[in-house]
Amino acid sequence: MRRAGTVFVALWFIGIAAAWGAEPPSVSPSQLVGNTLSAVAFVPRPAGMPGATGPNGGELERIMLQAYLGTDGRALVRAWDPSRDAYTAPAERRWSLNGATFCVDVPLAGPQPICADIH
């Protein structure tokens, strides 16, 4: 994962459904294009950030996002802004799939994308 600490992500791909056996089938970018991702990520806060309770950080920061996955790695992404109690305006960002690792750039999440393994 490209973000400091462990990212726990719950992913729901709207419009993608499969009956999986013991091993889920591999996912290709073409299967994701044209679908909407809704995700919640819990990311440890770095030391010195509001909510960090110890010298090495602390408490988890919740990042909620929605992304419409377009072609050529483009996505329209919005994220929940807790300070405004509302979603950000949709913004064009990048997404990628490398093997089973899915990454998306998220407004309000800093310069690094949020990545998760797709299982």
PDB file of C-alpha atoms in Angstrom:
ATOM      1  CA  MET A   1       0.000   0.000   0.000  1.00  0.00           C
ATOM      2  CA  ARG A   2       1.246   3.442  -0.788  1.00  0.00           C
ATOM      3  CA  ARG A   3      -0.145   5.269   2.212  1.00  0.00           C
ATOM      4  CA  ALA A   4       1.611   5.227   5.580  1.00  0.00           C
ATOM      5  CA  GLY A   5       0.232   2.501   7.798  1.00  0.00           C
ATOM      6  CA  THR A   6      -2.401  -0.057   7.013  1.00  0.00           C
ATOM      7  CA  VAL A   7      -5.465   0.822   5.025  1.00  0.00           C
ATOM      8  CA  PHE A   8      -8.611  -1.160   5.636  1.00  0.00           C
ATOM      9  CA  VAL A   9     -11.029  -0.693   2.795  1.00  0.00           C
ATOM     10  CA  ALA A  10     -14.526  -1.940   2.201  1.00  0.00           C
ATOM     11  CA  LEU A  11     -15.205  -1.838  -1.522  1.00  0.00           C
ATOM     12  CA  TRP A  12     -18.513  -2.102  -3.240  1.00  0.00           C
ATOM     13  CA  PHE A  13     -18.527  -2.062  -7.032  1.00  0.00           C
ATOM     14  CA  ILE A  14     -22.000  -1.115  -8.100  1.00  0.00           C
ATOM     15  CA  GLY A  15     -23.082  -3.170 -11.052  1.00  0.00           C
ATOM     16  CA  ILE A  16     -20.449  -5.918 -10.655  1.00  0.00           C
ATOM     17  CA  ALA A  17     -21.709  -9.170  -9.220  1.00  0.00           C
ATOM     18  CA  ALA A  18     -20.201 -12.619  -9.405  1.00  0.00           C
ATOM     19  CA  ALA A  19     -20.829 -15.925  -7.741  1.00  0.00           C
ATOM     20  CA  TRP A  20     -17.335 -16.800  -6.476  1.00  0.00           C
ATOM     21  CA  GLY A  21     -16.133 -20.273  -5.622  1.00  0.00           C
ATOM     22  CA  ALA A  22     -13.042 -20.903  -3.515  1.00  0.00           C
ATOM     23  CA  GLU A  23     -10.919 -18.518  -5.613  1.00  0.00           C
ATOM     24  CA  PRO A  24     -12.397 -15.278  -6.954  1.00  0.00           C
ATOM     25  CA  PRO A  25     -11.721 -14.611 -10.624  1.00  0.00           C
ATOM     26  CA  SER A  26      -9.059 -12.070 -11.506  1.00  0.00           C
ATOM     27  CA  VAL A  27     -10.284  -8.555 -12.225  1.00  0.00           C
ATOM     28  CA  SER A  28      -9.291  -6.604 -15.318  1.00  0.00           C
ATOM     29  CA  PRO A  29      -9.496  -2.817 -15.769  1.00  0.00           C
ATOM     30  CA  SER A  30     -12.083  -3.299 -18.529  1.00  0.00           C
ATOM     31  CA  GLN A  31     -14.418  -4.895 -15.969  1.00  0.00           C
ATOM     32  CA  LEU A  32     -14.193  -1.812 -13.752  1.00  0.00           C
ATOM     33  CA  VAL A  33     -14.598   0.903 -16.409  1.00  0.00           C
ATOM     34  CA  GLY A  34     -18.067   2.421 -16.350  1.00  0.00           C
ATOM     35  CA  ASN A  35     -18.774   1.368 -12.765  1.00  0.00           C
ATOM     36  CA  THR A  36     -19.007   3.360  -9.549  1.00  0.00           C
ATOM     37  CA  LEU A  37     -16.846   2.553  -6.544  1.00  0.00           C
ATOM     38  CA  SER A  38     -18.049   3.441  -3.052  1.00  0.00           C
ATOM     39  CA  ALA A  39     -15.428   2.899  -0.362  1.00  0.00           C
ATOM     40  CA  VAL A  40     -14.633   3.573   3.260  1.00  0.00           C
ATOM     41  CA  ALA A  41     -10.956   3.524   4.294  1.00  0.00           C
ATOM     42  CA  PHE A  42      -9.629   3.696   7.837  1.00  0.00           C
ATOM     43  CA  VAL A  43      -6.100   5.134   7.819  1.00  0.00           C
ATOM     44  CA  PRO A  44      -3.863   5.686  10.879  1.00  0.00           C
ATOM     45  CA  ARG A  45      -3.236   9.382  11.484  1.00  0.00           C
ATOM     46  CA  PRO A  46       0.450  10.346  11.285  1.00  0.00           C
ATOM     47  CA  ALA A  47       2.185  11.788  14.343  1.00  0.00           C
ATOM     48  CA  GLY A  48       1.480  15.494  14.811  1.00  0.00           C
ATOM     49  CA  MET A  49      -1.896  15.437  13.051  1.00  0.00           C
ATOM     50  CA  PRO A  50      -5.121  16.310  14.853  1.00  0.00           C
ATOM     51  CA  GLY A  51      -6.449  13.138  16.449  1.00  0.00           C
ATOM     52  CA  ALA A  52      -3.008  11.539  16.746  1.00  0.00           C
ATOM     53  CA  THR A  53      -2.786  10.387  20.352  1.00  0.00           C
ATOM     54  CA  GLY A  54       0.833   9.277  20.591  1.00  0.00           C
ATOM     55  CA  PRO A  55       4.312  10.006  19.243  1.00  0.00           C
ATOM     56  CA  ASN A  56       3.788   7.506  16.414  1.00  0.00           C
ATOM     57  CA  GLY A  57       0.324   8.720  15.495  1.00  0.00           C
ATOM     58  CA  GLY A  58      -2.915   7.216  16.696  1.00  0.00           C
ATOM     59  CA  GLU A  59      -6.632   7.132  16.043  1.00  0.00           C
ATOM     60  CA  LEU A  60      -7.883   6.154  12.640  1.00  0.00           C
ATOM     61  CA  GLU A  61      -8.960   8.695  10.070  1.00  0.00           C
ATOM     62  CA  ARG A  62     -12.046   7.666   8.098  1.00  0.00           C
ATOM     63  CA  ILE A  63     -12.019   8.453   4.390  1.00  0.00           C
ATOM     64  CA  MET A  64     -15.293   7.940   2.495  1.00  0.00           C
ATOM     65  CA  LEU A  65     -15.322   8.275  -1.258  1.00  0.00           C
ATOM     66  CA  GLN A  66     -17.265   7.628  -4.412  1.00  0.00           C
ATOM     67  CA  ALA A  67     -15.563   7.292  -7.777  1.00  0.00           C
ATOM     68  CA  TYR A  68     -16.973   6.769 -11.241  1.00  0.00           C
ATOM     69  CA  LEU A  69     -14.250   4.810 -13.043  1.00  0.00           C
ATOM     70  CA  GLY A  70     -13.752   6.017 -16.581  1.00  0.00           C
ATOM     71  CA  THR A  71     -11.475   4.941 -19.386  1.00  0.00           C
ATOM     72  CA  ASP A  72      -7.737   5.621 -19.598  1.00  0.00           C
ATOM     73  CA  GLY A  73      -7.364   5.603 -15.801  1.00  0.00           C
ATOM     74  CA  ARG A  74      -9.570   8.652 -15.333  1.00  0.00           C
ATOM     75  CA  ALA A  75     -12.166   8.847 -12.577  1.00  0.00           C
ATOM     76  CA  LEU A  76     -14.654  11.372 -11.237  1.00  0.00           C
ATOM     77  CA  VAL A  77     -14.085  11.257  -7.487  1.00  0.00           C
ATOM     78  CA  ARG A  78     -15.720  12.904  -4.516  1.00  0.00           C
ATOM     79  CA  ALA A  79     -14.835  12.426  -0.861  1.00  0.00           C
ATOM     80  CA  TRP A  80     -16.672  13.154   2.362  1.00  0.00           C
ATOM     81  CA  ASP A  81     -15.397  16.385   3.957  1.00  0.00           C
ATOM     82  CA  PRO A  82     -16.160  16.102   7.691  1.00  0.00           C
ATOM     83  CA  SER A  83     -15.410  19.783   8.283  1.00  0.00           C
ATOM     84  CA  ARG A  84     -18.228  20.738   5.881  1.00  0.00           C
ATOM     85  CA  ASP A  85     -20.408  17.700   6.633  1.00  0.00           C
ATOM     86  CA  ALA A  86     -20.776  17.195   2.875  1.00  0.00           C
ATOM     87  CA  TYR A  87     -19.084  15.585  -0.115  1.00  0.00           C
ATOM     88  CA  THR A  88     -16.506  17.552  -2.100  1.00  0.00           C
ATOM     89  CA  ALA A  89     -17.408  18.553  -5.630  1.00  0.00           C
ATOM     90  CA  PRO A  90     -16.590  15.741  -8.081  1.00  0.00           C
ATOM     91  CA  ALA A  91     -13.051  16.147  -9.397  1.00  0.00           C
ATOM     92  CA  GLU A  92     -11.175  14.309 -12.125  1.00  0.00           C
ATOM     93  CA  ARG A  93      -8.516  12.045 -10.604  1.00  0.00           C
ATOM     94  CA  ARG A  94      -6.538   8.957 -11.612  1.00  0.00           C
ATOM     95  CA  TRP A  95      -7.153   5.282 -10.888  1.00  0.00           C
ATOM     96  CA  SER A  96      -5.154   2.160 -11.688  1.00  0.00           C
ATOM     97  CA  LEU A  97      -5.242  -1.602 -11.333  1.00  0.00           C
ATOM     98  CA  ASN A  98      -1.922  -3.441 -11.134  1.00  0.00           C
ATOM     99  CA  GLY A  99      -2.544  -7.148 -10.643  1.00  0.00           C
ATOM    100  CA  ALA A 100      -4.951  -7.284  -7.696  1.00  0.00           C
ATOM    101  CA  THR A 101      -3.940  -3.827  -6.350  1.00  0.00           C
ATOM    102  CA  PHE A 102      -6.461  -1.069  -7.050  1.00  0.00           C
ATOM    103  CA  CYS A 103      -5.408   2.567  -6.444  1.00  0.00           C
ATOM    104  CA  VAL A 104      -7.351   5.825  -6.685  1.00  0.00           C
ATOM    105  CA  ASP A 105      -6.338   9.442  -6.041  1.00  0.00           C
ATOM    106  CA  VAL A 106      -8.737  10.957  -3.513  1.00  0.00           C
ATOM    107  CA  PRO A 107      -9.497  14.601  -2.703  1.00  0.00           C
ATOM    108  CA  LEU A 108      -8.628  15.397   0.939  1.00  0.00           C
ATOM    109  CA  ALA A 109      -6.436  12.289   1.324  1.00  0.00           C
ATOM    110  CA  GLY A 110      -3.078  13.888   0.603  1.00  0.00           C
ATOM    111  CA  PRO A 111      -0.680  13.465  -2.301  1.00  0.00           C
ATOM    112  CA  GLN A 112      -0.591   9.646  -2.267  1.00  0.00           C
ATOM    113  CA  PRO A 113      -3.335   7.467  -3.734  1.00  0.00           C
ATOM    114  CA  ILE A 114      -5.309   5.080  -1.571  1.00  0.00           C
ATOM    115  CA  CYS A 115      -4.616   1.498  -2.601  1.00  0.00           C
ATOM    116  CA  ALA A 116      -6.215  -1.807  -1.671  1.00  0.00           C
ATOM    117  CA  ASP A 117      -5.965  -5.390  -2.806  1.00  0.00           C
ATOM    118  CA  ILE A 118      -9.098  -6.666  -4.542  1.00  0.00           C
ATOM    119  CA  HIS A 119     -10.134 -10.088  -3.261  1.00  0.00           C
TER     120      HIS A 119
END
